[in-house]
Amino acid sequence: MSPHLTVPSRPARRVPGHETRLYLAAHPLVYPLMRLLARLGPVVRVPGIGVVVNDAATARAVLMDERFRKDGPGSPGDLWTPVLGPSVLLNMEGDAHTALRRKLAPLFAPAQVASLVAEVLEVPLRDLSARLAGGETVDLVDEMRLMAGAVICRLIGMGEVSPDDARSLFADGERIVSMVSLRSRGLSERQIAAARQVLDRIGDIAEAAYERGEETTVMGRMRSLGLSAAEARGAAGAFFLTGTETVATFVPRLIALLHDTGTRLDGPGDLDRAIEEAMRVTTPTPVMLRSVAVPARVGRVPVRPGDRVLIVTHNCARAYGPFDLATRHPPELRRIWFGAGPHFCVGYPLALAEIRAVAAVVLSHDVRVVRRRAARGVLIPTYAHLWITAGPERTGTG
Ligand code: HEM
């Protein structure tokens, strides 16, 4: 990484409207409603939607409290169990969940993910850097799909991953994730069948790698860690659904935010701060769901078994203002965009390793955004294209 990361220095502006435009393009009706709810207080009961949480401290309290579960009515389990199976972390609770997390955590140890990322991204990052150095205009969205797709392909046990494999796998994942809307309570029979078809393919790749049992692959290590073939299949599906689009959509948004605010970074420490701050503003996972298991209170609002709690992470995080590297992240906010408590993102070290690796290479050039387009019909707000180039600014950019 270059010791001195720079983006063109401009006077810091505090109103980058592009992020809002991404949210509006993805969710033209729901996003204005979601932001309106933020003004109604920390916790609001909304008929037909559930109990909505807009405040980081309350959100953290819910995430840390076992009365709010991921496996009851209205929980993520409702959405994903029919396609992923019953035991894939994100729809589990209690001892079985803890035991599976304990088995999977070593796979995401920082040293493991660093070597996975370095190996898989070495060639794509060298190419990207050369294209930027050569003055090409590059679509960072497409590049990120390729890279995040390649990392997940390798994680689930594919050997050599071609760019076409990576892109096609990314498109499959995006199609499944986009079946969910912010109002979804479940998938239709047709959606379940379509999602299963893709996930069966992922499961077959994963299971073959598991059977080969090579210690150098994640699937092989799952076997030696004592996971069953079914657990390994399920984990591969869960990683595929949660770990591709989240990372791929984030990096272009990070680079755009730095460009739009004229933020200058002075080294790796600053890059980490910029990543955290851009996570806060973008919240790639804008909401988290829980199902109420026993009578309780969320903030001051009483809740009953079967109630759905919708944590609007985006509102919780945006309450601390627009993108600004100087924004302090108080303890209640700390990385809430990756969750908190027993379900805290198990892939966090991998996400960070990928994001750091790509952002460091991109920002080692004097990059600027030359054109962009917001994506429509997606769950995670993102750019459909973000064209960047390195070098001195010409007129008519932005
Ligand atoms: C920018 C990238 C990412 C973001 C923002 C993100 C965000 C999150 C959040 C908010 C949760 C908790 C959801 C809840 O409690 O309801 C979560 C859980 C999870 N994430 Fe990530 N994630 C990212 C990348 C990844 C990657 C790269 C992987 C793996 C390859 C991954 C795998 C998972 C899994 C398996 C869970 C479920 C954990 C459990 O329930 O115990 N995520 N993620």
Short mmCIF file of N, CA and C in Angstrom, two decimals, residues 127-186:
data_model
loop_
_atom_site.label_atom_id
_atom_site.label_comp_id
_atom_site.label_asym_id
_atom_site.label_seq_id
_atom_site.Cartn_x
_atom_site.Cartn_y
_atom_site.Cartn_z
N ASP A 127 -3.97 -6.20 -12.04
CA ASP A 127 -4.58 -5.71 -13.30
C ASP A 127 -5.27 -4.37 -13.10
N LEU A 128 -6.02 -4.30 -12.01
CA LEU A 128 -6.75 -3.06 -11.75
C LEU A 128 -5.78 -1.89 -11.60
N SER A 129 -4.72 -2.12 -10.85
CA SER A 129 -3.75 -1.06 -10.62
C SER A 129 -3.11 -0.63 -11.94
N ALA A 130 -2.80 -1.61 -12.79
CA ALA A 130 -2.16 -1.30 -14.08
C ALA A 130 -3.12 -0.49 -14.96
N ARG A 131 -4.40 -0.87 -14.93
CA ARG A 131 -5.37 -0.13 -15.76
C ARG A 131 -5.51 1.30 -15.29
N LEU A 132 -5.55 1.48 -13.97
CA LEU A 132 -5.65 2.85 -13.44
C LEU A 132 -4.38 3.64 -13.77
N ALA A 133 -3.24 2.99 -13.61
CA ALA A 133 -1.96 3.67 -13.89
C ALA A 133 -1.89 4.05 -15.37
N GLY A 134 -2.51 3.24 -16.23
CA GLY A 134 -2.49 3.51 -17.67
C GLY A 134 -3.51 4.55 -18.09
N GLY A 135 -4.23 5.13 -17.14
CA GLY A 135 -5.18 6.20 -17.46
C GLY A 135 -6.54 5.71 -17.91
N GLU A 136 -6.80 4.39 -17.78
CA GLU A 136 -8.11 3.87 -18.20
C GLU A 136 -9.21 4.33 -17.26
N THR A 137 -10.41 4.42 -17.80
CA THR A 137 -11.57 4.64 -16.94
C THR A 137 -12.14 3.26 -16.60
N VAL A 138 -12.28 3.00 -15.30
CA VAL A 138 -12.63 1.65 -14.84
C VAL A 138 -13.97 1.70 -14.12
N ASP A 139 -14.82 0.70 -14.40
CA ASP A 139 -16.08 0.60 -13.64
C ASP A 139 -15.79 -0.19 -12.35
N LEU A 140 -15.71 0.53 -11.25
CA LEU A 140 -15.32 -0.10 -9.99
C LEU A 140 -16.39 -1.10 -9.52
N VAL A 141 -17.64 -0.89 -9.94
CA VAL A 141 -18.71 -1.81 -9.54
C VAL A 141 -18.46 -3.19 -10.16
N ASP A 142 -18.14 -3.18 -11.44
CA ASP A 142 -17.89 -4.45 -12.12
C ASP A 142 -16.64 -5.12 -11.52
N GLU A 143 -15.61 -4.33 -11.28
CA GLU A 143 -14.38 -4.89 -10.69
C GLU A 143 -14.67 -5.54 -9.34
N MET A 144 -15.48 -4.87 -8.54
CA MET A 144 -15.77 -5.38 -7.20
C MET A 144 -16.61 -6.64 -7.23
N ARG A 145 -17.52 -6.70 -8.21
CA ARG A 145 -18.33 -7.93 -8.35
C ARG A 145 -17.42 -9.10 -8.64
N LEU A 146 -16.49 -8.83 -9.54
CA LEU A 146 -15.55 -9.88 -9.91
C LEU A 146 -14.72 -10.32 -8.70
N MET A 147 -14.22 -9.33 -7.96
CA MET A 147 -13.31 -9.68 -6.86
C MET A 147 -14.05 -10.32 -5.69
N ALA A 148 -15.19 -9.73 -5.30
CA ALA A 148 -15.94 -10.30 -4.17
C ALA A 148 -16.47 -11.69 -4.57
N GLY A 149 -16.89 -11.82 -5.83
CA GLY A 149 -17.35 -13.12 -6.33
C GLY A 149 -16.22 -14.14 -6.27
N ALA A 150 -15.02 -13.73 -6.68
CA ALA A 150 -13.89 -14.65 -6.70
C ALA A 150 -13.54 -15.12 -5.28
N VAL A 151 -13.59 -14.21 -4.32
CA VAL A 151 -13.27 -14.59 -2.94
C VAL A 151 -14.28 -15.61 -2.42
N ILE A 152 -15.55 -15.37 -2.69
CA ILE A 152 -16.56 -16.30 -2.18
C ILE A 152 -16.46 -17.64 -2.91
N CYS A 153 -16.20 -17.60 -4.23
CA CYS A 153 -16.01 -18.85 -4.98
C CYS A 153 -14.94 -19.69 -4.29
N ARG A 154 -13.82 -19.04 -3.95
CA ARG A 154 -12.72 -19.78 -3.33
C ARG A 154 -13.13 -20.28 -1.94
N LEU A 155 -13.85 -19.42 -1.22
CA LEU A 155 -14.27 -19.78 0.13
C LEU A 155 -15.14 -21.03 0.13
N ILE A 156 -16.02 -21.12 -0.89
CA ILE A 156 -16.93 -22.27 -0.90
C ILE A 156 -16.32 -23.48 -1.58
N GLY A 157 -15.06 -23.35 -2.02
CA GLY A 157 -14.36 -24.55 -2.46
C GLY A 157 -14.10 -24.69 -3.93
N MET A 158 -14.35 -23.63 -4.74
CA MET A 158 -13.97 -23.74 -6.15
C MET A 158 -12.45 -23.62 -6.24
N GLY A 159 -11.85 -24.36 -7.11
CA GLY A 159 -10.39 -24.28 -7.26
C GLY A 159 -10.03 -23.02 -8.03
N GLU A 160 -9.71 -23.17 -9.31
CA GLU A 160 -9.41 -21.99 -10.12
C GLU A 160 -10.71 -21.28 -10.45
N VAL A 161 -10.75 -19.98 -10.25
CA VAL A 161 -11.98 -19.22 -10.47
C VAL A 161 -11.75 -18.27 -11.65
N SER A 162 -12.50 -18.46 -12.73
CA SER A 162 -12.34 -17.56 -13.87
C SER A 162 -13.18 -16.31 -13.61
N PRO A 163 -12.86 -15.18 -14.29
CA PRO A 163 -13.68 -13.98 -14.12
C PRO A 163 -15.15 -14.26 -14.45
N ASP A 164 -15.39 -15.11 -15.46
CA ASP A 164 -16.78 -15.41 -15.81
C ASP A 164 -17.50 -16.16 -14.69
N ASP A 165 -16.78 -17.13 -14.07
CA ASP A 165 -17.37 -17.84 -12.92
C ASP A 165 -17.75 -16.84 -11.83
N ALA A 166 -16.81 -15.95 -11.52
CA ALA A 166 -17.02 -15.01 -10.41
C ALA A 166 -18.20 -14.10 -10.70
N ARG A 167 -18.26 -13.58 -11.95
CA ARG A 167 -19.36 -12.67 -12.29
C ARG A 167 -20.70 -13.40 -12.27
N SER A 168 -20.71 -14.63 -12.80
CA SER A 168 -21.99 -15.34 -12.88
C SER A 168 -22.48 -15.71 -11.48
N LEU A 169 -21.54 -16.08 -10.62
CA LEU A 169 -21.93 -16.41 -9.25
C LEU A 169 -22.46 -15.16 -8.54
N PHE A 170 -21.82 -14.03 -8.81
CA PHE A 170 -22.28 -12.79 -8.19
C PHE A 170 -23.71 -12.47 -8.63
N ALA A 171 -23.96 -12.63 -9.94
CA ALA A 171 -25.29 -12.31 -10.48
C ALA A 171 -26.34 -13.24 -9.85
N ASP A 172 -25.99 -14.51 -9.67
CA ASP A 172 -26.92 -15.46 -9.04
C ASP A 172 -27.28 -15.00 -7.63
N GLY A 173 -26.25 -14.61 -6.87
CA GLY A 173 -26.48 -14.18 -5.49
C GLY A 173 -27.33 -12.93 -5.44
N GLU A 174 -27.02 -12.00 -6.34
CA GLU A 174 -27.77 -10.74 -6.36
C GLU A 174 -29.25 -11.00 -6.64
N ARG A 175 -29.50 -11.98 -7.55
CA ARG A 175 -30.89 -12.30 -7.88
C ARG A 175 -31.63 -12.83 -6.65
N ILE A 176 -30.97 -13.67 -5.89
CA ILE A 176 -31.64 -14.24 -4.71
C ILE A 176 -31.87 -13.14 -3.66
N VAL A 177 -30.82 -12.38 -3.38
CA VAL A 177 -30.95 -11.35 -2.32
C VAL A 177 -32.04 -10.34 -2.71
N SER A 178 -32.14 -10.05 -4.02
CA SER A 178 -33.12 -9.06 -4.47
C SER A 178 -34.56 -9.58 -4.41
N MET A 179 -34.73 -10.87 -4.13
CA MET A 179 -36.09 -11.38 -3.95
C MET A 179 -36.70 -10.82 -2.67
N VAL A 180 -35.81 -10.39 -1.77
CA VAL A 180 -36.28 -9.89 -0.48
C VAL A 180 -36.49 -8.39 -0.59
N SER A 181 -37.62 -7.91 -0.13
CA SER A 181 -37.78 -6.46 -0.06
C SER A 181 -37.76 -6.09 1.42
N LEU A 182 -37.69 -4.80 1.71
CA LEU A 182 -37.64 -4.41 3.12
C LEU A 182 -38.94 -4.74 3.83
N ARG A 183 -39.98 -5.11 3.06
CA ARG A 183 -41.25 -5.47 3.71
C ARG A 183 -41.50 -6.98 3.74
N SER A 184 -40.60 -7.75 3.08
CA SER A 184 -40.86 -9.20 2.94
C SER A 184 -41.00 -9.90 4.27
N ARG A 185 -41.93 -10.84 4.33
CA ARG A 185 -42.01 -11.74 5.49
C ARG A 185 -41.65 -13.15 5.09
N GLY A 186 -41.69 -13.42 3.81
CA GLY A 186 -41.32 -14.75 3.33
C GLY A 186 -41.17 -14.73 1.82
#
